[in-house]
Amino acid sequence: MICYAMNTSKIILLKRLLPLLLTLFLISTQVKAANEGYVIKFQVKGIKDTICLIATYYGNGTYVKDTLKVDDNGRFTFKAKADYPRGIYLAVINDKSYFEFIINNDRKFSMETDRQDLSGKMVITGSPENQIFYEYLKNNKSRYAEIQALQKLIVRGKTSKDSIRLINKKSEEINKDIIKYKLDLAEKYPTSFVAFFINAMREPEVPEIPVLPNGRKDSTFAYRYIKSHYWDGTDFTDDRLLRTPVFDNKLKKYFDNILYQNPDSIIKEFDILIEKARPNPEMFKYMVWFATYYSESSEIMGFDRVFVHIVDTYYITHQATWERPSVVENLIKKANRLRPLLIGEIAPNMIMIDTNNQPVSMHSIKSTFLIIFFWDPDCGHCEEEIPKLKDFYDKEKDTLGLKILAVCSDTSIVKWKSAIRKRKMDWINVDGPRTLTGDYHEQYDVSTTPVIYILNNRKEIIAKRLVSDQFQQFFKNYQRLGLH
């Protein structure tokens, strides 16, 4: 009786433990599956005994991640750990021949195709995500081919306006169908990488423009709507964005075409987007890099203020921990060099010797506007610029209260004075190397010539690195805005 009672209790206990054991088994199975790495088998008919590269999109470029040996049957296998970065990858056969594939949730799958038509003859096994992706690619290819065929029907000078109108209308309808197909695909497979990709490149469609109380349509509504909804559906904490061919282009479009092109607007938006990306180290790193490169390479006057802000906010504060110390040091040095030369700052004083061997202080020159012209007698671009600058000066000097301080970079006094006489440079001429205030190359960030700065009567920098052809429009806008 005692033995029976003990067996019964064990059975009862086992029945109670079964649900828990089953749950633990399922969890362990899921964990094991999640920890399994990627095994992707490829076969490309028409290649053998060669090398294939595995590359990925990253920001504005593509980068090689692995090199795989192809056997005599065109087979090669890519293996990676479970935490391998997800995104769109490329199997590169040669410089002009490749096909794309997605690394995301599907861990073990195969892709077979023919070198003669890599995408068109693709057969995928074991990867629903890549099947969806190739459905998307094939639809895009066929529909855009229809548009190209329609556009070829337009022959300049021979196609009537009515025909062109019909062709363009049909092209627009196909474009709408393409967009609808993408949105339907994203809705049908909401957890797929394709849905993520489509939402990432999606741009806002402006609804009907509202009418103001005065009966007129709101002229700024479209801009405000696009700006406020441009990043809808974009998760800045998801670094899969970086391994697509669309994110970097969308960033550039936002900062080049959507935002007002003034430094304060650009700075504000960079700070907002960088903060959105901060929770993901890879996205944070990329956004800081993008802001740095964008502002440092910009040719828009005044955008060096954006660069200085980025360096001050993210590099001087030791937030760019991924960057080499030497790179950070150089960025900080450049920002410090540019800081006193930002638009609105008082220009650093220069005291140099003039043609009469007398010191001239730039800050002592009395004028409504002062143009500082850094030049060299042997500079071909200076040779082209001087006549234009002289023509503008002769016409506008009295109207604008304008003076020119010409700083020569050549150490030869004879060559300097000869060039002044030859070019009839009836300005305030000083010899740059003979200075009492330090090296003007460092003071004014001058590495080539010509370089031009424009100052107001308070010696504040109001423009820089313009050419003479831009002066007329600049002064017109400056005075129109009442900036004196």
Coordinates of C-alpha atoms in Angstrom, one line a residue:
M1 CA 0.0 0.0 0.0
I2 CA 2.8 2.4 0.8
C3 CA 4.6 1.6 -2.5
Y4 CA 1.4 2.2 -4.4
A5 CA 0.8 5.5 -2.7
M6 CA 4.3 6.7 -3.6
N7 CA 3.9 5.7 -7.2
T8 CA 0.5 7.6 -7.4
S9 CA 2.1 10.7 -6.0
K10 CA 4.9 10.5 -8.5
I11 CA 2.4 10.2 -11.4
I12 CA 0.4 13.2 -10.1
L13 CA 3.6 15.2 -9.8
L14 CA 4.7 14.2 -13.3
K15 CA 1.3 15.3 -14.7
R16 CA 1.8 18.7 -13.0
L17 CA 5.3 19.0 -14.4
L18 CA 4.5 18.1 -18.0
P19 CA 3.2 21.6 -19.1
L20 CA 6.3 23.2 -17.5
L21 CA 8.7 20.7 -19.2
L22 CA 7.0 21.2 -22.5
T23 CA 7.3 25.0 -22.2
L24 CA 11.0 24.7 -21.3
F25 CA 11.5 22.4 -24.3
L26 CA 9.9 24.8 -26.7
I27 CA 11.9 27.7 -25.3
S28 CA 15.1 25.8 -25.6
T29 CA 14.2 24.9 -29.2
Q30 CA 13.5 28.5 -30.0
V31 CA 16.7 29.7 -28.4
K32 CA 18.6 27.1 -30.3
A33 CA 17.0 28.1 -33.6
A34 CA 17.7 31.8 -32.8
N35 CA 21.3 31.0 -32.1
E36 CA 21.8 29.1 -35.3
G37 CA 23.9 30.9 -37.8
Y38 CA 23.3 31.5 -41.5
V39 CA 24.0 28.9 -44.2
I40 CA 23.2 30.1 -47.7
K41 CA 23.9 27.8 -50.6
F42 CA 24.3 29.3 -54.1
Q43 CA 24.5 27.8 -57.5
V44 CA 25.1 29.8 -60.6
K45 CA 24.9 28.0 -64.0
G46 CA 27.7 29.2 -66.3
I47 CA 30.5 29.8 -63.8
K48 CA 33.0 27.4 -62.3
D49 CA 36.3 27.2 -60.6
T50 CA 36.4 30.9 -59.7
I51 CA 35.9 33.3 -56.9
C52 CA 32.7 35.1 -55.9
L53 CA 32.5 38.1 -53.6
I54 CA 29.9 38.7 -50.9
A55 CA 29.3 42.4 -50.5
T56 CA 26.8 44.6 -48.7
Y57 CA 25.3 48.1 -49.2
Y58 CA 26.4 50.4 -46.4
G59 CA 25.4 54.0 -46.5
N60 CA 26.6 55.5 -49.8
G61 CA 28.7 52.6 -51.0
T62 CA 29.1 48.8 -51.2
Y63 CA 31.8 46.9 -49.3
V64 CA 33.2 43.4 -49.6
K65 CA 32.5 41.2 -46.7
D66 CA 33.7 37.8 -47.8
T67 CA 35.4 35.8 -50.6
L68 CA 34.0 32.4 -51.6
K69 CA 35.4 29.7 -53.7
V70 CA 33.1 28.5 -56.5
D71 CA 33.4 24.8 -57.4
D72 CA 33.2 23.2 -60.9
N73 CA 29.4 23.0 -60.7
G74 CA 29.0 26.7 -59.9
R75 CA 28.3 26.1 -56.2
F76 CA 29.5 28.2 -53.3
T77 CA 28.3 28.5 -49.7
F78 CA 28.1 31.5 -47.4
K79 CA 28.2 30.9 -43.7
A80 CA 27.9 33.4 -40.9
K81 CA 27.1 33.6 -37.1
A82 CA 23.6 34.3 -35.9
D83 CA 24.4 37.9 -35.0
Y84 CA 25.6 38.8 -38.5
P85 CA 24.4 42.2 -39.6
R86 CA 21.1 42.0 -41.4
G87 CA 20.3 43.8 -44.7
I88 CA 20.6 43.5 -48.4
Y89 CA 23.7 41.7 -49.7
L90 CA 25.2 41.1 -53.1
A91 CA 26.8 38.0 -54.6
V92 CA 29.2 39.5 -57.0
I93 CA 30.2 37.3 -60.0
N94 CA 32.3 40.1 -61.6
D95 CA 32.5 43.9 -61.8
K96 CA 29.2 44.1 -63.8
S97 CA 27.4 40.9 -62.8
Y98 CA 25.8 40.4 -59.4
F99 CA 22.5 39.5 -57.7
E100 CA 21.1 40.6 -54.4
F101 CA 19.8 38.6 -51.5
I102 CA 18.4 39.4 -48.0
I103 CA 20.0 38.3 -44.7
N104 CA 17.3 38.7 -42.1
N105 CA 15.1 36.0 -40.4
D106 CA 15.6 33.0 -42.8
R107 CA 18.8 31.2 -41.7
K108 CA 19.2 28.3 -44.0
F109 CA 18.2 28.6 -47.7
S110 CA 19.4 28.1 -51.2
M111 CA 19.5 30.3 -54.4
E112 CA 19.9 28.9 -57.9
T113 CA 20.2 30.9 -61.1
D114 CA 21.8 31.2 -64.5
R115 CA 24.6 33.6 -65.3
Q116 CA 22.8 34.7 -68.5
D117 CA 19.9 36.1 -66.4
L118 CA 20.8 36.2 -62.7
S119 CA 17.5 37.8 -61.4
G120 CA 15.1 36.5 -64.0
K121 CA 16.0 32.8 -63.6
M122 CA 16.4 32.9 -59.8
V123 CA 14.9 29.9 -57.9
I124 CA 14.8 30.3 -54.1
T125 CA 14.3 27.4 -51.7
G126 CA 13.7 27.9 -47.9
S127 CA 13.5 31.7 -47.8
P128 CA 10.1 33.2 -48.0
E129 CA 11.7 36.6 -47.5
N130 CA 13.9 36.3 -50.5
Q131 CA 11.0 35.0 -52.6
I132 CA 9.0 38.1 -51.7
F133 CA 12.0 40.3 -52.5
Y134 CA 12.4 38.7 -56.0
E135 CA 8.7 39.1 -56.7
Y136 CA 9.2 42.8 -55.9
L137 CA 12.3 43.1 -58.1
K138 CA 10.6 41.3 -61.0
N139 CA 7.5 43.5 -60.8
N140 CA 9.7 46.7 -60.7
K141 CA 11.7 45.6 -63.7
S142 CA 8.7 44.7 -65.9
R143 CA 6.7 47.8 -65.0
Y144 CA 9.7 50.2 -65.6
A145 CA 10.3 48.4 -68.9
E146 CA 6.8 49.4 -69.9
I147 CA 7.5 53.1 -69.0
Q148 CA 10.7 53.0 -71.0
A149 CA 8.9 51.5 -74.0
L150 CA 6.3 54.3 -73.9
Q151 CA 8.9 57.0 -73.6
K152 CA 10.7 55.6 -76.7
L153 CA 7.5 56.4 -78.7
I154 CA 8.2 60.1 -78.2
V155 CA 10.3 61.3 -81.1
R156 CA 11.2 65.0 -80.9
G157 CA 9.6 67.0 -83.6
K158 CA 7.5 64.1 -84.9
T159 CA 5.2 63.1 -82.0
S160 CA 2.1 65.3 -81.6
K161 CA 1.3 67.1 -78.3
D162 CA -1.8 65.0 -77.8
S163 CA 0.2 61.7 -78.2
I164 CA 2.8 62.9 -75.8
R165 CA 0.1 63.8 -73.3
L166 CA -1.4 60.3 -73.6
I167 CA 2.0 58.6 -73.3
N168 CA 2.8 60.7 -70.2
K169 CA -0.6 59.9 -68.7
K170 CA -0.1 56.2 -69.2
S171 CA 3.4 56.4 -67.7
E172 CA 1.9 58.2 -64.6
E173 CA -0.7 55.4 -64.3
I174 CA 2.0 52.8 -64.3
N175 CA 4.0 54.7 -61.7
K176 CA 0.9 54.8 -59.5
D177 CA 0.4 51.0 -60.0
I178 CA 4.1 50.5 -59.0
I179 CA 3.5 52.5 -55.8
K180 CA 0.3 50.6 -55.0
Y181 CA 2.0 47.3 -55.6
K182 CA 4.7 48.2 -53.1
L183 CA 2.3 49.4 -50.5
D184 CA 0.1 46.3 -50.9
L185 CA 3.2 44.1 -50.6
A186 CA 4.2 45.8 -47.4
E187 CA 0.7 45.4 -46.0
K188 CA 0.5 41.7 -47.0
Y189 CA 3.9 40.9 -45.4
P190 CA 4.2 43.4 -42.6
T191 CA 7.0 41.6 -40.8
S192 CA 9.2 41.0 -43.9
F193 CA 12.4 42.8 -44.7
V194 CA 10.7 43.9 -48.0
A195 CA 8.0 45.7 -45.9
F196 CA 10.8 47.3 -43.8
F197 CA 12.6 48.3 -47.0
I198 CA 9.5 49.8 -48.7
N199 CA 8.6 51.8 -45.6
A200 CA 12.2 53.1 -45.4
M201 CA 12.1 54.6 -48.9
R202 CA 8.5 55.7 -48.8
E203 CA 7.9 59.4 -49.1
P204 CA 4.8 61.3 -48.0
E205 CA 2.0 62.0 -50.4
V206 CA 0.5 65.5 -49.8
P207 CA -3.2 65.4 -49.2
E208 CA -5.6 68.1 -50.6
I209 CA -4.3 71.5 -49.7
P210 CA -6.6 73.3 -47.2
V211 CA -8.2 76.6 -47.9
L212 CA -7.4 79.5 -45.6
P213 CA -10.0 81.8 -44.1
N214 CA -9.2 84.4 -46.8
G215 CA -10.3 81.9 -49.4
R216 CA -6.8 81.1 -50.7
K217 CA -5.1 77.8 -50.6
D218 CA -2.3 77.5 -48.0
S219 CA 0.8 78.0 -50.0
T220 CA 3.1 76.5 -47.4
F221 CA 1.0 73.5 -46.5
A222 CA 2.7 71.1 -48.9
Y223 CA 6.2 72.0 -47.6
R224 CA 5.2 71.7 -44.0
Y225 CA 3.4 68.4 -44.6
I226 CA 6.3 66.8 -46.4
K227 CA 8.9 68.0 -43.8
S228 CA 6.8 66.7 -40.9
H229 CA 6.0 63.3 -42.5
Y230 CA 9.2 62.7 -44.4
W231 CA 10.6 60.2 -41.9
D232 CA 7.3 58.4 -41.2
G233 CA 7.9 54.7 -41.1
T234 CA 11.6 55.1 -40.6
D235 CA 13.1 53.6 -37.4
F236 CA 16.4 55.3 -36.7
T237 CA 17.3 52.6 -34.1
D238 CA 17.3 49.9 -36.8
D239 CA 20.7 49.6 -38.4
R240 CA 19.3 47.4 -41.2
L241 CA 18.7 50.8 -42.8
L242 CA 22.4 51.2 -43.4
R243 CA 22.6 48.0 -45.5
T244 CA 20.1 49.2 -48.1
P245 CA 20.7 51.3 -51.2
V246 CA 18.0 53.9 -50.2
F247 CA 18.8 55.3 -46.8
D248 CA 21.8 57.5 -47.6
N249 CA 20.1 58.9 -50.7
K250 CA 17.0 59.7 -48.7
L251 CA 19.1 61.5 -46.1
K252 CA 20.8 63.6 -48.8
K253 CA 17.5 64.5 -50.4
Y254 CA 16.2 65.6 -47.0
F255 CA 19.1 67.9 -46.3
D256 CA 19.6 69.1 -49.9
N257 CA 16.1 69.5 -51.1
I258 CA 13.6 69.5 -48.3
L259 CA 15.2 71.7 -45.6
Y260 CA 15.8 75.4 -45.9
Q261 CA 19.4 75.9 -46.8
N262 CA 20.6 77.8 -43.8
P263 CA 23.0 76.6 -41.1
D264 CA 20.6 76.9 -38.2
S265 CA 17.9 74.7 -39.9
I266 CA 20.5 72.1 -40.8
I267 CA 22.0 72.0 -37.3
K268 CA 18.6 71.6 -35.7
E269 CA 17.6 68.7 -37.9
F270 CA 21.0 66.9 -37.5
D271 CA 20.7 67.1 -33.8
I272 CA 17.1 65.7 -33.9
L273 CA 18.0 62.8 -36.2
I274 CA 21.3 61.9 -34.4
E275 CA 19.4 61.8 -31.1
K276 CA 16.8 59.4 -32.6
A277 CA 19.7 57.2 -33.7
R278 CA 21.5 57.3 -30.4
P279 CA 20.0 54.1 -28.9
N280 CA 21.6 52.0 -31.7
P281 CA 25.4 52.5 -31.7
E282 CA 25.8 51.7 -35.4
M283 CA 23.1 54.1 -36.4
F284 CA 24.5 56.8 -34.1
K285 CA 28.0 56.3 -35.5
Y286 CA 26.7 56.6 -39.1
M287 CA 24.6 59.7 -38.4
V288 CA 27.4 61.5 -36.8
W289 CA 29.7 60.5 -39.7
F290 CA 27.1 61.7 -42.2
A291 CA 26.7 65.0 -40.5
T292 CA 30.4 65.5 -40.4
Y293 CA 31.1 64.6 -44.0
Y294 CA 28.0 66.5 -45.3
S295 CA 29.0 69.8 -43.5
E296 CA 32.7 69.5 -44.1
S297 CA 32.4 68.9 -47.8
S298 CA 29.5 71.4 -48.4
E299 CA 30.2 74.3 -50.8
I300 CA 27.3 76.3 -49.5
M301 CA 28.6 79.5 -47.9
G302 CA 28.2 79.5 -44.1
F303 CA 27.8 75.7 -43.8
D304 CA 31.1 75.6 -42.0
R305 CA 29.1 76.7 -39.0
V306 CA 27.3 73.3 -39.2
F307 CA 30.7 71.5 -39.2
V308 CA 32.0 73.4 -36.2
H309 CA 28.7 72.6 -34.3
I310 CA 29.0 68.9 -35.1
V311 CA 32.7 68.8 -33.9
D312 CA 31.9 70.8 -30.8
T313 CA 28.9 68.6 -29.9
Y314 CA 30.1 65.1 -30.7
Y315 CA 33.9 65.0 -31.0
I316 CA 35.2 67.5 -28.4
T317 CA 32.8 65.8 -25.9
H318 CA 34.3 62.4 -26.7
Q319 CA 31.1 60.9 -28.0
A320 CA 32.7 59.7 -31.3
T321 CA 34.4 56.8 -29.5
W322 CA 34.8 54.7 -32.7
E323 CA 37.1 57.3 -34.4
R324 CA 40.9 57.2 -34.2
P325 CA 42.4 59.8 -31.9
S326 CA 44.4 61.3 -34.8
V327 CA 41.2 61.9 -36.9
V328 CA 39.4 63.5 -33.9
E329 CA 42.4 65.7 -33.3
N330 CA 42.5 66.9 -36.9
L331 CA 38.7 67.6 -36.9
I332 CA 39.0 69.6 -33.8
K333 CA 42.0 71.6 -35.2
K334 CA 40.0 72.4 -38.3
A335 CA 36.9 73.5 -36.3
N336 CA 39.1 75.7 -34.2
R337 CA 40.7 77.2 -37.3
L338 CA 37.2 77.9 -38.8
R339 CA 35.5 79.2 -35.7
P340 CA 36.8 82.8 -35.9
L341 CA 35.9 82.8 -39.6
L342 CA 32.2 82.0 -39.4
I343 CA 29.7 84.3 -40.9
G344 CA 28.9 87.0 -38.4
E345 CA 32.2 86.8 -36.6
I346 CA 34.6 89.8 -36.5
A347 CA 37.4 89.1 -38.9
P348 CA 40.8 88.6 -37.4
N349 CA 43.0 91.7 -37.7
M350 CA 45.9 91.7 -40.1
I351 CA 48.7 94.2 -40.0
M352 CA 50.9 94.1 -43.1
I353 CA 53.4 96.2 -45.0
D354 CA 52.0 98.1 -48.0
T355 CA 53.8 99.3 -51.2
N356 CA 55.2 102.3 -49.4
N357 CA 56.7 100.1 -46.7
Q358 CA 54.2 101.2 -44.1
P359 CA 52.2 99.0 -41.8
V360 CA 48.4 98.9 -42.6
S361 CA 46.0 97.6 -40.0
M362 CA 42.9 96.0 -41.6
H363 CA 40.7 97.0 -38.7
S364 CA 41.7 100.7 -39.2
I365 CA 40.4 100.8 -42.8
K366 CA 37.2 102.9 -42.9
S367 CA 34.6 101.7 -45.3
T368 CA 31.0 100.5 -45.5
F369 CA 32.2 97.3 -47.1
L370 CA 35.7 95.8 -47.3
I371 CA 36.7 93.0 -49.7
I372 CA 39.8 91.1 -48.7
F373 CA 41.4 89.6 -51.7
F374 CA 44.1 86.9 -51.3
W375 CA 46.0 86.5 -54.5
D376 CA 49.3 85.5 -56.2
P377 CA 51.0 87.1 -59.2
D378 CA 51.5 83.6 -60.8
C379 CA 48.0 82.3 -60.1
G380 CA 46.0 81.6 -63.3
H381 CA 42.7 81.8 -61.5
C382 CA 43.7 85.2 -60.0
E383 CA 44.6 86.4 -63.5
E384 CA 41.0 85.7 -64.5
E385 CA 39.4 87.1 -61.3
I386 CA 41.3 90.4 -61.1
P387 CA 39.8 92.1 -64.1
K388 CA 36.2 91.1 -63.0
L389 CA 36.9 92.3 -59.5
K390 CA 38.4 95.6 -60.8
D391 CA 35.3 96.1 -63.1
F392 CA 32.9 95.6 -60.1
Y393 CA 35.0 97.9 -57.9
D394 CA 35.2 100.7 -60.4
K395 CA 31.4 100.6 -60.9
E396 CA 30.2 100.2 -57.3
K397 CA 32.9 101.6 -55.0
D398 CA 31.1 104.9 -54.5
T399 CA 27.6 103.5 -54.3
L400 CA 28.5 100.8 -51.8
G401 CA 31.3 102.7 -49.9
L402 CA 33.6 99.8 -51.0
K403 CA 37.3 99.3 -50.5
I404 CA 39.6 96.4 -51.4
L405 CA 42.5 95.0 -49.3
A406 CA 44.6 92.9 -51.7
V407 CA 46.9 90.5 -49.8
C408 CA 49.7 89.2 -52.0
S409 CA 51.1 85.8 -51.2
D410 CA 54.4 86.1 -53.1
T411 CA 57.6 86.8 -51.2
S412 CA 59.2 88.8 -54.1
I413 CA 58.5 92.5 -53.6
V414 CA 59.6 93.3 -57.2
K415 CA 57.2 90.8 -58.7
W416 CA 54.4 92.0 -56.4
K417 CA 54.8 95.6 -57.3
S418 CA 55.2 94.8 -61.0
A419 CA 52.0 92.8 -61.0
I420 CA 50.1 95.6 -59.3
R421 CA 51.1 98.1 -62.0
K422 CA 50.4 95.7 -64.8
R423 CA 46.9 94.9 -63.6
K424 CA 46.2 98.5 -62.4
M425 CA 45.1 97.3 -59.0
D426 CA 44.3 100.6 -57.5
W427 CA 43.5 99.2 -54.1
I428 CA 45.0 98.9 -50.7
N429 CA 47.9 96.5 -51.5
V430 CA 49.8 94.7 -48.8
D431 CA 52.5 92.0 -48.8
G432 CA 51.2 88.9 -47.0
P433 CA 54.6 87.4 -45.9
R434 CA 55.6 90.7 -44.3
T435 CA 53.1 90.6 -41.4
L436 CA 53.0 91.7 -37.8
T437 CA 49.9 89.6 -36.9
G438 CA 51.0 86.0 -37.8
D439 CA 50.5 83.7 -40.7
Y440 CA 47.4 84.8 -42.7
H441 CA 47.2 81.2 -44.1
E442 CA 46.2 80.0 -40.7
Q443 CA 44.3 83.1 -39.8
Y444 CA 42.0 83.0 -42.9
D445 CA 42.2 79.3 -43.8
V446 CA 43.9 80.1 -47.1
S447 CA 45.6 77.2 -48.9
T448 CA 45.0 78.3 -52.5
T449 CA 44.3 81.5 -54.3
P450 CA 42.3 83.4 -55.0
V451 CA 40.2 83.6 -51.8
I452 CA 37.8 86.4 -51.1
Y453 CA 36.1 87.6 -47.8
I454 CA 33.6 90.4 -47.6
L455 CA 33.3 92.5 -44.3
N456 CA 30.8 95.1 -43.2
N457 CA 31.6 98.4 -41.5
R458 CA 32.0 96.6 -38.2
K459 CA 34.5 94.2 -39.8
E460 CA 32.1 91.3 -39.4
I461 CA 32.4 88.6 -42.0
I462 CA 29.2 88.7 -44.1
A463 CA 30.4 86.5 -47.1
K464 CA 33.4 84.5 -48.1
R465 CA 34.8 82.4 -50.9
L466 CA 32.6 84.1 -53.5
V467 CA 33.8 85.0 -57.0
S468 CA 33.3 88.4 -58.6
D469 CA 30.4 87.2 -60.8
Q470 CA 28.4 86.6 -57.6
F471 CA 29.0 90.0 -56.1
Q472 CA 26.1 91.9 -57.8
Q473 CA 23.5 89.5 -56.6
F474 CA 25.0 89.1 -53.1
F475 CA 25.0 92.9 -52.4
K476 CA 21.5 93.2 -53.9
N477 CA 20.2 90.5 -51.5
Y478 CA 22.2 91.8 -48.6
Q479 CA 20.8 95.3 -48.9
R480 CA 17.3 94.1 -49.7
L481 CA 17.2 92.2 -46.4
G482 CA 18.3 95.4 -44.6
L483 CA 21.6 93.8 -43.3
H484 CA 23.9 96.8 -42.8

